[in-house]
PDB file of C-alpha atoms and ligand atoms in Angstrom:
ATOM      1  CA  MET A   1     -16.384   2.354 -21.121  1.00 45.00           C
ATOM      2  CA  ALA A   2     -16.288   1.991 -17.334  1.00 54.00           C
ATOM      3  CA  PRO A   3     -15.052  -1.285 -15.870  1.00 50.00           C
ATOM      4  CA  SER A   4     -17.573  -2.778 -13.517  1.00 69.00           C
ATOM      5  CA  ALA A   5     -17.634  -6.600 -13.526  1.00 87.00           C
ATOM      6  CA  LEU A   6     -15.124  -8.807 -11.753  1.00 91.00           C
ATOM      7  CA  GLY A   7     -12.581 -10.261 -14.156  1.00 91.00           C
ATOM      8  CA  ARG A   8      -9.943 -12.907 -13.545  1.00 95.00           C
ATOM      9  CA  VAL A   9      -8.016 -13.577 -10.361  1.00 97.00           C
ATOM     10  CA  LEU A  10      -4.599 -11.955 -10.687  1.00 97.00           C
ATOM     11  CA  VAL A  11      -3.175 -12.876  -7.264  1.00 98.00           C
ATOM     12  CA  SER A  12      -4.801 -15.735  -5.352  1.00 98.00           C
ATOM     13  CA  ALA A  13      -5.397 -15.788  -1.607  1.00 98.00           C
ATOM     14  CA  ASP A  14      -2.704 -18.471  -1.224  1.00 98.00           C
ATOM     15  CA  ALA A  15      -0.175 -16.429  -3.200  1.00 98.00           C
ATOM     16  CA  LEU A  16      -0.967 -13.353  -1.078  1.00 98.00           C
ATOM     17  CA  LYS A  17      -0.474 -15.295   2.130  1.00 98.00           C
ATOM     18  CA  ALA A  18       2.859 -16.753   1.023  1.00 98.00           C
ATOM     19  CA  ARG A  19       4.236 -13.437  -0.245  1.00 98.00           C
ATOM     20  CA  VAL A  20       3.114 -11.455   2.816  1.00 98.00           C
ATOM     21  CA  ALA A  21       4.924 -13.998   4.987  1.00 98.00           C
ATOM     22  CA  GLU A  22       8.077 -13.554   2.870  1.00 98.00           C
ATOM     23  CA  LEU A  23       7.866  -9.777   3.115  1.00 98.00           C
ATOM     24  CA  GLY A  24       7.381 -10.130   6.850  1.00 98.00           C
ATOM     25  CA  ARG A  25      10.572 -12.165   7.157  1.00 98.00           C
ATOM     26  CA  ALA A  26      12.569  -9.595   5.163  1.00 98.00           C
ATOM     27  CA  ILE A  27      11.170  -6.658   7.145  1.00 98.00           C
ATOM     28  CA  ALA A  28      11.659  -8.424  10.482  1.00 98.00           C
ATOM     29  CA  ARG A  29      15.295  -9.040   9.543  1.00 98.00           C
ATOM     30  CA  ASP A  30      15.877  -5.441   8.450  1.00 98.00           C
ATOM     31  CA  TYR A  31      14.224  -3.967  11.565  1.00 98.00           C
ATOM     32  CA  ALA A  32      15.630  -6.481  14.072  1.00 97.00           C
ATOM     33  CA  GLY A  33      16.004  -4.801  17.474  1.00 96.00           C
ATOM     34  CA  ALA A  34      14.168  -1.668  16.293  1.00 97.00           C
ATOM     35  CA  SER A  35      10.754  -0.347  17.246  1.00 97.00           C
ATOM     36  CA  PRO A  36       9.218   0.875  13.988  1.00 98.00           C
ATOM     37  CA  VAL A  37       5.985   2.738  13.347  1.00 98.00           C
ATOM     38  CA  LEU A  38       3.948   1.013  10.656  1.00 98.00           C
ATOM     39  CA  VAL A  39       1.926   3.675   8.867  1.00 98.00           C
ATOM     40  CA  GLY A  40      -0.972   2.282   6.857  1.00 98.00           C
ATOM     41  CA  VAL A  41      -2.683   4.338   4.183  1.00 97.00           C
ATOM     42  CA  LEU A  42      -6.454   4.126   4.610  1.00 96.00           C
ATOM     43  CA  GLN A  43      -8.480   2.448   3.384  1.00 94.00           C
ATOM     44  CA  GLY A  44      -6.742   0.245   0.858  1.00 96.00           C
ATOM     45  CA  ALA A  45      -3.799  -0.898   2.978  1.00 98.00           C
ATOM     46  CA  VAL A  46      -5.919  -2.310   5.813  1.00 98.00           C
ATOM     47  CA  PRO A  47      -6.009  -6.046   4.897  1.00 98.00           C
ATOM     48  CA  PHE A  48      -2.353  -6.014   3.792  1.00 98.00           C
ATOM     49  CA  LEU A  49      -1.191  -4.193   6.914  1.00 98.00           C
ATOM     50  CA  ALA A  50      -3.292  -6.414   9.174  1.00 98.00           C
ATOM     51  CA  ASP A  51      -1.710  -9.551   7.694  1.00 98.00           C
ATOM     52  CA  LEU A  52       1.799  -8.097   7.468  1.00 98.00           C
ATOM     53  CA  MET A  53       1.944  -6.892  11.074  1.00 98.00           C
ATOM     54  CA  ARG A  54       1.166 -10.377  12.317  1.00 98.00           C
ATOM     55  CA  GLU A  55       4.276 -11.624  10.497  1.00 98.00           C
ATOM     56  CA  LEU A  56       6.476  -9.146  12.381  1.00 98.00           C
ATOM     57  CA  PRO A  57       7.834 -10.238  15.765  1.00 97.00           C
ATOM     58  CA  LEU A  58       8.910  -6.663  16.588  1.00 97.00           C
ATOM     59  CA  ASP A  59       7.938  -4.045  19.196  1.00 97.00           C
ATOM     60  CA  LEU A  60       6.011  -1.981  16.698  1.00 98.00           C
ATOM     61  CA  THR A  61       3.368   0.740  16.699  1.00 98.00           C
ATOM     62  CA  VAL A  62       0.606   0.910  14.090  1.00 98.00           C
ATOM     63  CA  ASP A  63      -1.008   4.106  12.905  1.00 98.00           C
ATOM     64  CA  PHE A  64      -2.926   5.291   9.861  1.00 98.00           C
ATOM     65  CA  LEU A  65      -3.300   8.242   7.605  1.00 97.00           C
ATOM     66  CA  ARG A  66      -5.726   8.958   4.833  1.00 95.00           C
ATOM     67  CA  ALA A  67      -4.875  10.609   1.538  1.00 91.00           C
ATOM     68  CA  SER A  68      -7.223  11.899  -1.111  1.00 84.00           C
ATOM     69  CA  SER A  69      -7.912   9.113  -3.577  1.00 60.00           C
ATOM     70  CA  TYR A  70      -9.034   8.824  -7.185  1.00 51.00           C
ATOM     71  CA  GLY A  71     -12.653   9.266  -6.104  1.00 47.00           C
ATOM     72  CA  SER A  72     -14.936   6.881  -7.925  1.00 43.00           C
ATOM     73  CA  GLY A  73     -12.975   6.822 -11.171  1.00 49.00           C
ATOM     74  CA  THR A  74      -9.892   4.888 -12.186  1.00 51.00           C
ATOM     75  CA  ASN A  75      -7.477   7.653 -13.169  1.00 54.00           C
ATOM     76  CA  SER A  76      -5.158   9.709 -10.995  1.00 55.00           C
ATOM     77  CA  SER A  77      -5.762  13.442 -10.872  1.00 55.00           C
ATOM     78  CA  GLY A  78      -2.173  13.910  -9.698  1.00 58.00           C
ATOM     79  CA  ALA A  79      -3.225  16.009  -6.699  1.00 71.00           C
ATOM     80  CA  VAL A  80      -2.637  14.337  -3.331  1.00 79.00           C
ATOM     81  CA  ARG A  81      -3.998  15.735  -0.073  1.00 85.00           C
ATOM     82  CA  LEU A  82      -3.712  14.473   3.493  1.00 89.00           C
ATOM     83  CA  LEU A  83      -7.289  13.979   4.682  1.00 92.00           C
ATOM     84  CA  SER A  84      -6.524  12.514   8.091  1.00 93.00           C
ATOM     85  CA  ASP A  85      -3.281  12.410  10.010  1.00 95.00           C
ATOM     86  CA  LEU A  86      -1.296  10.186  12.368  1.00 97.00           C
ATOM     87  CA  THR A  87      -1.899  10.203  16.110  1.00 96.00           C
ATOM     88  CA  VAL A  88       1.647   9.165  17.110  1.00 97.00           C
ATOM     89  CA  ASP A  89       4.829  11.233  17.078  1.00 97.00           C
ATOM     90  CA  ILE A  90       7.273   9.676  14.606  1.00 98.00           C
ATOM     91  CA  LYS A  91      10.231  11.902  15.547  1.00 98.00           C
ATOM     92  CA  GLY A  92      13.353   9.731  15.891  1.00 98.00           C
ATOM     93  CA  ARG A  93      11.446   6.550  15.002  1.00 98.00           C
ATOM     94  CA  PRO A  94      11.984   4.266  12.014  1.00 98.00           C
ATOM     95  CA  VAL A  95       8.823   4.466   9.888  1.00 98.00           C
ATOM     96  CA  LEU A  96       7.503   1.932   7.416  1.00 98.00           C
ATOM     97  CA  LEU A  97       4.862   3.423   5.129  1.00 98.00           C
ATOM     98  CA  VAL A  98       2.528   0.671   3.925  1.00 98.00           C
ATOM     99  CA  ASP A  99       0.175   1.072   0.961  1.00 98.00           C
ATOM    100  CA  ASP A 100      -1.870  -1.189  -1.253  1.00 98.00           C
ATOM    101  CA  ILE A 101      -0.530  -0.212  -4.680  1.00 97.00           C
ATOM    102  CA  VAL A 102       1.920   2.148  -6.314  1.00 95.00           C
ATOM    103  CA  ASP A 103       0.861   3.350  -9.739  1.00 93.00           C
ATOM    104  CA  THR A 104       2.146   6.771 -10.828  1.00 91.00           C
ATOM    105  CA  GLY A 105       3.978   6.957  -7.481  1.00 92.00           C
ATOM    106  CA  LEU A 106       2.594  10.425  -6.741  1.00 90.00           C
ATOM    107  CA  THR A 107       0.654   9.402  -3.639  1.00 91.00           C
ATOM    108  CA  LEU A 108       3.512   7.502  -2.048  1.00 94.00           C
ATOM    109  CA  ALA A 109       6.081  10.195  -2.904  1.00 93.00           C
ATOM    110  CA  VAL A 110       3.987  12.953  -1.315  1.00 92.00           C
ATOM    111  CA  LEU A 111       3.209  10.893   1.782  1.00 95.00           C
ATOM    112  CA  LYS A 112       6.863   9.906   2.188  1.00 96.00           C
ATOM    113  CA  ARG A 113       7.999  13.532   1.964  1.00 94.00           C
ATOM    114  CA  THR A 114       5.297  14.579   4.441  1.00 94.00           C
ATOM    115  CA  LEU A 115       6.508  12.005   6.971  1.00 97.00           C
ATOM    116  CA  GLU A 116      10.196  12.784   6.369  1.00 97.00           C
ATOM    117  CA  ALA A 117       9.540  16.421   7.277  1.00 96.00           C
ATOM    118  CA  ARG A 118       8.649  15.307  10.824  1.00 97.00           C
ATOM    119  CA  GLY A 119      12.146  14.146  11.768  1.00 98.00           C
ATOM    120  CA  PRO A 120      11.805  10.353  11.811  1.00 98.00           C
ATOM    121  CA  LEU A 121      14.927   8.186  11.971  1.00 98.00           C
ATOM    122  CA  SER A 122      14.037   6.800   8.524  1.00 98.00           C
ATOM    123  CA  VAL A 123      11.082   6.312   6.199  1.00 98.00           C
ATOM    124  CA  ARG A 124      10.906   3.174   4.093  1.00 98.00           C
ATOM    125  CA  THR A 125       8.024   2.157   1.855  1.00 98.00           C
ATOM    126  CA  CYS A 126       6.203  -1.127   1.390  1.00 98.00           C
ATOM    127  CA  VAL A 127       3.492  -1.798  -1.166  1.00 98.00           C
ATOM    128  CA  LEU A 128       1.626  -4.957  -2.016  1.00 98.00           C
ATOM    129  CA  LEU A 129       1.335  -4.221  -5.752  1.00 98.00           C
ATOM    130  CA  ASP A 130       3.557  -2.256  -8.100  1.00 96.00           C
ATOM    131  CA  LYS A 131       2.503  -1.052 -11.563  1.00 93.00           C
ATOM    132  CA  GLN A 132       6.102  -0.278 -12.481  1.00 83.00           C
ATOM    133  CA  GLY A 133       5.550   0.912 -16.050  1.00 83.00           C
ATOM    134  CA  ARG A 134       3.288   3.730 -14.881  1.00 79.00           C
ATOM    135  CA  ARG A 135       5.698   5.685 -12.665  1.00 85.00           C
ATOM    136  CA  GLN A 136       5.619   9.501 -13.055  1.00 85.00           C
ATOM    137  CA  THR A 137       7.937  10.324 -10.174  1.00 85.00           C
ATOM    138  CA  GLU A 138      11.239   9.141  -8.732  1.00 84.00           C
ATOM    139  CA  ILE A 139      10.451   6.884  -5.811  1.00 87.00           C
ATOM    140  CA  ASP A 140      12.247   3.729  -4.802  1.00 88.00           C
ATOM    141  CA  VAL A 141       9.864   1.380  -3.089  1.00 96.00           C
ATOM    142  CA  ASP A 142      11.768  -0.656  -0.506  1.00 98.00           C
ATOM    143  CA  TYR A 143       9.465  -3.680  -0.262  1.00 98.00           C
ATOM    144  CA  VAL A 144       7.168  -4.846  -3.085  1.00 98.00           C
ATOM    145  CA  GLY A 145       4.791  -7.793  -2.944  1.00 98.00           C
ATOM    146  CA  PHE A 146       4.016  -8.259  -6.640  1.00 98.00           C
ATOM    147  CA  THR A 147       4.791  -6.351  -9.815  1.00 96.00           C
ATOM    148  CA  ILE A 148       1.654  -6.322 -11.965  1.00 96.00           C
ATOM    149  CA  PRO A 149       0.769  -5.130 -15.472  1.00 94.00           C
ATOM    150  CA  ASN A 150      -1.118  -1.909 -16.108  1.00 93.00           C
ATOM    151  CA  VAL A 151      -4.607  -3.203 -15.388  1.00 93.00           C
ATOM    152  CA  PHE A 152      -7.130  -1.884 -12.883  1.00 94.00           C
ATOM    153  CA  VAL A 153      -7.369  -4.291  -9.970  1.00 96.00           C
ATOM    154  CA  VAL A 154      -9.649  -4.747  -6.977  1.00 97.00           C
ATOM    155  CA  GLY A 155      -9.754  -6.887  -3.856  1.00 98.00           C
ATOM    156  CA  TYR A 156      -7.650  -7.364  -0.712  1.00 98.00           C
ATOM    157  CA  GLY A 157      -8.225  -3.702   0.175  1.00 98.00           C
ATOM    158  CA  LEU A 158      -8.482  -2.260  -3.320  1.00 97.00           C
ATOM    159  CA  ASP A 159     -11.860  -0.900  -4.380  1.00 96.00           C
ATOM    160  CA  TYR A 160     -13.866   0.212  -7.346  1.00 94.00           C
ATOM    161  CA  ASP A 161     -16.417   2.786  -6.281  1.00 92.00           C
ATOM    162  CA  GLY A 162     -16.144   1.593  -2.672  1.00 93.00           C
ATOM    163  CA  LEU A 163     -16.756  -2.058  -3.508  1.00 95.00           C
ATOM    164  CA  TYR A 164     -14.634  -5.241  -3.605  1.00 96.00           C
ATOM    165  CA  ARG A 165     -12.226  -4.326  -0.763  1.00 97.00           C
ATOM    166  CA  ASN A 166     -13.289  -7.447   1.135  1.00 97.00           C
ATOM    167  CA  LEU A 167     -12.267  -9.950  -1.552  1.00 97.00           C
ATOM    168  CA  PRO A 168      -9.553 -12.272  -0.181  1.00 98.00           C
ATOM    169  CA  TYR A 169      -7.718 -12.164  -3.556  1.00 98.00           C
ATOM    170  CA  VAL A 170      -6.745  -9.541  -6.147  1.00 98.00           C
ATOM    171  CA  ALA A 171      -8.746  -9.557  -9.392  1.00 98.00           C
ATOM    172  CA  THR A 172      -9.063  -7.493 -12.550  1.00 96.00           C
ATOM    173  CA  LEU A 173     -12.246  -5.717 -13.580  1.00 89.00           C
ATOM    174  CA  ASP A 174     -13.830  -6.334 -16.971  1.00 81.00           C
ATOM    175  CA  ALA A 175     -15.414  -3.574 -19.029  1.00 69.00           C
ATOM    176  CA  THR A 176     -19.136  -4.038 -19.532  1.00 61.00           C
TER     177      THR A 176
HETATM  178  P1  LIG B   1      -0.543   6.660  -7.519  1.00 53.08           P
HETATM  179  O1  LIG B   1      -0.514   7.962  -6.770  1.00 53.08           O
HETATM  180  O2  LIG B   1       0.686   5.810  -7.311  1.00 53.08           O
HETATM  181  O3  LIG B   1      -0.854   6.886  -8.977  1.00 53.08           O
HETATM  182  O4  LIG B   1      -1.800   5.885  -7.026  1.00 53.08           O
HETATM  183  C1  LIG B   1      -1.881   5.261  -5.809  1.00 53.08           C
HETATM  184  C2  LIG B   1      -3.318   5.042  -5.429  1.00 53.08           C
HETATM  185  O5  LIG B   1      -4.158   4.920  -6.595  1.00 53.08           O
HETATM  186  C3  LIG B   1      -3.482   3.747  -4.692  1.00 53.08           C
HETATM  187  O6  LIG B   1      -3.267   3.902  -3.319  1.00 53.08           O
HETATM  188  C4  LIG B   1      -4.911   3.376  -5.053  1.00 53.08           C
HETATM  189  O7  LIG B   1      -5.803   4.010  -4.170  1.00 53.08           O
HETATM  190  C5  LIG B   1      -5.129   3.927  -6.436  1.00 53.08           C
HETATM  191  N1  LIG B   1      -4.931   2.934  -7.497  1.00 53.08           N
HETATM  192  C6  LIG B   1      -3.945   2.882  -8.412  1.00 53.08           C
HETATM  193  N2  LIG B   1      -4.080   1.817  -9.220  1.00 53.08           N
HETATM  194  C7  LIG B   1      -5.194   1.181  -8.802  1.00 53.08           C
HETATM  195  C8  LIG B   1      -5.867  -0.034  -9.227  1.00 53.08           C
HETATM  196  O8  LIG B   1      -5.488  -0.755 -10.163  1.00 53.08           O
HETATM  197  N3  LIG B   1      -6.977  -0.373  -8.520  1.00 53.08           N
HETATM  198  C9  LIG B   1      -7.453   0.373  -7.481  1.00 53.08           C
HETATM  199  N4  LIG B   1      -8.550  -0.062  -6.871  1.00 53.08           N
HETATM  200  N5  LIG B   1      -6.840   1.496  -7.052  1.00 53.08           N
HETATM  201  C10 LIG B   1      -5.730   1.888  -7.707  1.00 53.08           C
END
């Protein structure tokens, strides 16, 4: 049965705002005096990255890349491809890779390795949501907004079939 109707609110807009501010303080502390490149993964990381960057009083650069996604379904195929690349040179720069959610970890692991191969000073990872129980690969995420149970979620950048990215909160989907 395919999920298609909005379920309950899992993370409210107020909780998102408070946690993003906290993450911002931690990241600003860790990168004090540095000039990092924030790399957002399109399209899901856009609202999170937009809010997070405004909590960072740093001389930073923002860029984006796009990876192949789950398509219109809800399960990972395991294959990750880079569909569109950065425009800035990250050689010698500290990089913070920002994504909406880490599930199996395959996407983030592949993207991290891809960026590391370009000679940056460092690559750290930051995700809003972490489905910890689902990991299929070794990847330590450096900054996590919320650990959530294994439920399919939408909102605040996350979609189902292209919809719901504009919700200001994170919600579950109910099967119909
Ligand atoms: P992973 O490679 O870690 O399994 O999956 C990461 C990607 O899967 C995320 O960037 C996101 O696009 C998608 N994804 C994983 N779980 C969910 C979910 O609960 N809701 C939505 N909308 N996308 C998800």
